[in-house]
Amino acid sequence: MNMQSIMAQAQKMQRDLQKKKEELNKELFPGKSDWVEVVFNGKKELVSVKILYTEEITQDDKEILEDMFVLAVKDAMNKIDQAF
């Protein structure tokens, strides 16, 4: 193999990796426990939170709790990003 061929292969691999990364960034990854369901995208950004256990809270409380959970996770992720 000549150097030009090796460089062409490396560039193709780099393009393929970038394309795969872009596809993963758009993909959604759900996580679930007994009481809570969350969804992240491939960038590790929190997309949604759903409170499953609602026997002792009102609908308004549930929605506020879900929003507060999203904000708390985003705050923690921002602090992690700032630390690095």
Short mmCIF file of N, CA and C in Angstrom, two decimals:
data_model
loop_
_atom_site.label_atom_id
_atom_site.label_comp_id
_atom_site.label_asym_id
_atom_site.label_seq_id
_atom_site.Cartn_x
_atom_site.Cartn_y
_atom_site.Cartn_z
N MET A 1 0.83 -1.20 0.00
CA MET A 1 0.00 0.00 0.00
C MET A 1 0.87 1.25 0.00
N ASN A 2 0.42 2.20 -0.75
CA ASN A 2 1.17 3.46 -0.74
C ASN A 2 0.56 4.42 0.27
N MET A 3 1.29 5.48 0.54
CA MET A 3 0.88 6.43 1.56
C MET A 3 -0.45 7.11 1.20
N GLN A 4 -0.66 7.38 -0.08
CA GLN A 4 -1.89 8.03 -0.52
C GLN A 4 -3.11 7.14 -0.24
N SER A 5 -2.97 5.87 -0.45
CA SER A 5 -4.05 4.92 -0.20
C SER A 5 -4.36 4.84 1.30
N ILE A 6 -3.32 4.83 2.13
CA ILE A 6 -3.50 4.79 3.58
C ILE A 6 -4.21 6.05 4.06
N MET A 7 -3.83 7.21 3.53
CA MET A 7 -4.47 8.47 3.91
C MET A 7 -5.94 8.49 3.49
N ALA A 8 -6.24 7.96 2.31
CA ALA A 8 -7.63 7.91 1.84
C ALA A 8 -8.46 7.01 2.75
N GLN A 9 -7.90 5.89 3.18
CA GLN A 9 -8.61 4.99 4.08
C GLN A 9 -8.86 5.66 5.43
N ALA A 10 -7.86 6.37 5.92
CA ALA A 10 -7.99 7.05 7.21
C ALA A 10 -9.07 8.13 7.14
N GLN A 11 -9.12 8.86 6.05
CA GLN A 11 -10.13 9.90 5.88
C GLN A 11 -11.53 9.29 5.80
N LYS A 12 -11.66 8.16 5.12
CA LYS A 12 -12.95 7.48 5.02
C LYS A 12 -13.39 7.00 6.40
N MET A 13 -12.48 6.44 7.16
CA MET A 13 -12.80 5.98 8.51
C MET A 13 -13.26 7.16 9.38
N GLN A 14 -12.59 8.28 9.25
CA GLN A 14 -12.95 9.48 10.02
C GLN A 14 -14.35 9.96 9.65
N ARG A 15 -14.68 9.97 8.36
CA ARG A 15 -16.02 10.37 7.92
C ARG A 15 -17.07 9.40 8.44
N ASP A 16 -16.78 8.10 8.39
CA ASP A 16 -17.71 7.08 8.88
C ASP A 16 -17.96 7.24 10.38
N LEU A 17 -16.89 7.50 11.15
CA LEU A 17 -17.04 7.70 12.59
C LEU A 17 -17.87 8.95 12.89
N GLN A 18 -17.66 10.02 12.15
CA GLN A 18 -18.41 11.25 12.35
C GLN A 18 -19.89 11.02 12.04
N LYS A 19 -20.18 10.28 10.97
CA LYS A 19 -21.56 9.99 10.61
C LYS A 19 -22.24 9.16 11.69
N LYS A 20 -21.53 8.15 12.21
CA LYS A 20 -22.10 7.32 13.27
C LYS A 20 -22.35 8.14 14.53
N LYS A 21 -21.44 9.04 14.87
CA LYS A 21 -21.61 9.89 16.04
C LYS A 21 -22.84 10.78 15.88
N GLU A 22 -23.05 11.34 14.70
CA GLU A 22 -24.22 12.18 14.44
C GLU A 22 -25.50 11.38 14.57
N GLU A 23 -25.49 10.14 14.09
CA GLU A 23 -26.66 9.27 14.21
C GLU A 23 -26.96 8.96 15.68
N LEU A 24 -25.92 8.65 16.45
CA LEU A 24 -26.12 8.36 17.87
C LEU A 24 -26.61 9.57 18.64
N ASN A 25 -26.17 10.77 18.26
CA ASN A 25 -26.61 11.99 18.94
C ASN A 25 -28.12 12.19 18.79
N LYS A 26 -28.70 11.69 17.70
CA LYS A 26 -30.14 11.83 17.46
C LYS A 26 -30.94 10.71 18.12
N GLU A 27 -30.28 9.63 18.46
CA GLU A 27 -30.98 8.48 19.05
C GLU A 27 -31.38 8.77 20.50
N LEU A 28 -32.50 8.19 20.92
CA LEU A 28 -32.98 8.36 22.29
C LEU A 28 -32.72 7.10 23.10
N PHE A 29 -32.31 7.29 24.37
CA PHE A 29 -31.96 6.20 25.25
C PHE A 29 -32.79 6.29 26.53
N PRO A 30 -33.81 5.44 26.67
CA PRO A 30 -34.65 5.49 27.86
C PRO A 30 -34.03 4.74 29.03
N GLY A 31 -34.35 5.19 30.23
CA GLY A 31 -33.97 4.51 31.45
C GLY A 31 -35.18 4.50 32.37
N LYS A 32 -35.34 3.44 33.14
CA LYS A 32 -36.56 3.32 33.93
C LYS A 32 -36.28 2.66 35.26
N SER A 33 -36.94 3.15 36.30
CA SER A 33 -36.95 2.50 37.60
C SER A 33 -38.41 2.30 37.98
N ASP A 34 -38.66 1.88 39.20
CA ASP A 34 -40.05 1.66 39.61
C ASP A 34 -40.87 2.95 39.61
N TRP A 35 -40.24 4.08 39.92
CA TRP A 35 -40.98 5.33 40.09
C TRP A 35 -40.71 6.37 39.00
N VAL A 36 -39.61 6.25 38.30
CA VAL A 36 -39.19 7.32 37.38
C VAL A 36 -38.75 6.73 36.04
N GLU A 37 -39.08 7.45 34.97
CA GLU A 37 -38.60 7.10 33.64
C GLU A 37 -37.91 8.33 33.05
N VAL A 38 -36.71 8.16 32.51
CA VAL A 38 -35.97 9.27 31.91
C VAL A 38 -35.57 8.90 30.49
N VAL A 39 -35.35 9.92 29.67
CA VAL A 39 -34.87 9.71 28.31
C VAL A 39 -33.73 10.69 28.06
N PHE A 40 -32.60 10.16 27.59
CA PHE A 40 -31.45 10.97 27.21
C PHE A 40 -31.23 10.81 25.71
N ASN A 41 -30.61 11.82 25.09
CA ASN A 41 -30.19 11.65 23.71
C ASN A 41 -28.72 11.20 23.70
N GLY A 42 -28.18 10.97 22.53
CA GLY A 42 -26.82 10.47 22.41
C GLY A 42 -25.76 11.44 22.87
N LYS A 43 -26.13 12.69 23.08
CA LYS A 43 -25.19 13.69 23.60
C LYS A 43 -25.19 13.70 25.13
N LYS A 44 -25.91 12.76 25.72
CA LYS A 44 -26.08 12.65 27.17
C LYS A 44 -26.84 13.84 27.74
N GLU A 45 -27.74 14.40 26.92
CA GLU A 45 -28.61 15.47 27.37
C GLU A 45 -29.95 14.88 27.78
N LEU A 46 -30.45 15.31 28.92
CA LEU A 46 -31.74 14.84 29.40
C LEU A 46 -32.85 15.42 28.53
N VAL A 47 -33.67 14.56 27.96
CA VAL A 47 -34.75 14.98 27.08
C VAL A 47 -36.07 15.04 27.83
N SER A 48 -36.34 14.03 28.66
CA SER A 48 -37.61 14.03 29.40
C SER A 48 -37.52 13.21 30.67
N VAL A 49 -38.42 13.53 31.58
CA VAL A 49 -38.56 12.81 32.85
C VAL A 49 -40.05 12.54 33.03
N LYS A 50 -40.36 11.35 33.48
CA LYS A 50 -41.75 11.01 33.75
C LYS A 50 -41.82 10.35 35.12
N ILE A 51 -42.64 10.91 36.00
CA ILE A 51 -42.85 10.34 37.32
C ILE A 51 -43.94 9.28 37.18
N LEU A 52 -43.63 8.04 37.51
CA LEU A 52 -44.58 6.94 37.34
C LEU A 52 -45.42 6.71 38.58
N TYR A 53 -44.85 6.94 39.75
CA TYR A 53 -45.56 6.72 41.02
C TYR A 53 -46.29 8.00 41.39
N THR A 54 -47.60 7.99 41.32
CA THR A 54 -48.35 9.23 41.53
C THR A 54 -49.47 9.09 42.55
N GLU A 55 -49.45 8.05 43.34
CA GLU A 55 -50.55 7.82 44.28
C GLU A 55 -50.70 8.93 45.31
N GLU A 56 -49.61 9.54 45.74
CA GLU A 56 -49.68 10.50 46.84
C GLU A 56 -49.42 11.94 46.41
N ILE A 57 -49.34 12.21 45.10
CA ILE A 57 -49.11 13.58 44.65
C ILE A 57 -50.16 13.96 43.61
N THR A 58 -50.45 15.26 43.54
CA THR A 58 -51.43 15.76 42.57
C THR A 58 -50.79 15.85 41.20
N GLN A 59 -51.60 16.03 40.17
CA GLN A 59 -51.09 16.17 38.81
C GLN A 59 -50.19 17.39 38.70
N ASP A 60 -50.57 18.51 39.31
CA ASP A 60 -49.73 19.71 39.28
C ASP A 60 -48.39 19.47 39.95
N ASP A 61 -48.43 18.80 41.12
CA ASP A 61 -47.19 18.47 41.82
C ASP A 61 -46.31 17.57 40.97
N LYS A 62 -46.92 16.62 40.29
CA LYS A 62 -46.19 15.69 39.43
C LYS A 62 -45.46 16.44 38.32
N GLU A 63 -46.15 17.35 37.65
CA GLU A 63 -45.53 18.11 36.56
C GLU A 63 -44.40 19.00 37.07
N ILE A 64 -44.61 19.64 38.21
CA ILE A 64 -43.56 20.47 38.79
C ILE A 64 -42.35 19.62 39.17
N LEU A 65 -42.59 18.46 39.77
CA LEU A 65 -41.51 17.57 40.16
C LEU A 65 -40.72 17.10 38.95
N GLU A 66 -41.41 16.77 37.86
CA GLU A 66 -40.72 16.36 36.63
C GLU A 66 -39.84 17.48 36.09
N ASP A 67 -40.37 18.70 36.07
CA ASP A 67 -39.59 19.85 35.60
C ASP A 67 -38.39 20.11 36.50
N MET A 68 -38.58 20.02 37.80
CA MET A 68 -37.49 20.25 38.74
C MET A 68 -36.40 19.17 38.61
N PHE A 69 -36.83 17.96 38.33
CA PHE A 69 -35.87 16.87 38.13
C PHE A 69 -35.01 17.15 36.90
N VAL A 70 -35.62 17.58 35.81
CA VAL A 70 -34.88 17.92 34.59
C VAL A 70 -33.88 19.02 34.88
N LEU A 71 -34.31 20.07 35.56
CA LEU A 71 -33.41 21.18 35.87
C LEU A 71 -32.24 20.74 36.76
N ALA A 72 -32.51 19.89 37.73
CA ALA A 72 -31.45 19.43 38.63
C ALA A 72 -30.42 18.59 37.89
N VAL A 73 -30.88 17.72 37.00
CA VAL A 73 -29.94 16.88 36.23
C VAL A 73 -29.12 17.75 35.30
N LYS A 74 -29.76 18.71 34.64
CA LYS A 74 -29.01 19.61 33.74
C LYS A 74 -27.98 20.41 34.52
N ASP A 75 -28.33 20.88 35.71
CA ASP A 75 -27.40 21.62 36.55
C ASP A 75 -26.19 20.76 36.90
N ALA A 76 -26.44 19.53 37.28
CA ALA A 76 -25.33 18.63 37.61
C ALA A 76 -24.45 18.36 36.40
N MET A 77 -25.05 18.15 35.24
CA MET A 77 -24.28 17.89 34.02
C MET A 77 -23.42 19.11 33.67
N ASN A 78 -23.98 20.31 33.83
CA ASN A 78 -23.20 21.53 33.56
C ASN A 78 -22.01 21.64 34.49
N LYS A 79 -22.19 21.29 35.75
CA LYS A 79 -21.09 21.36 36.72
C LYS A 79 -20.00 20.35 36.35
N ILE A 80 -20.40 19.19 35.89
CA ILE A 80 -19.43 18.18 35.45
C ILE A 80 -18.64 18.72 34.25
N ASP A 81 -19.36 19.29 33.27
CA ASP A 81 -18.69 19.85 32.09
C ASP A 81 -17.71 20.96 32.47
N GLN A 82 -18.09 21.81 33.42
CA GLN A 82 -17.21 22.90 33.84
C GLN A 82 -15.97 22.39 34.57
N ALA A 83 -16.09 21.25 35.24
CA ALA A 83 -14.96 20.70 35.98
C ALA A 83 -13.89 20.14 35.04
N PHE A 84 -14.29 19.78 33.85
CA PHE A 84 -13.32 19.22 32.90
C PHE A 84 -12.91 20.22 31.90
#
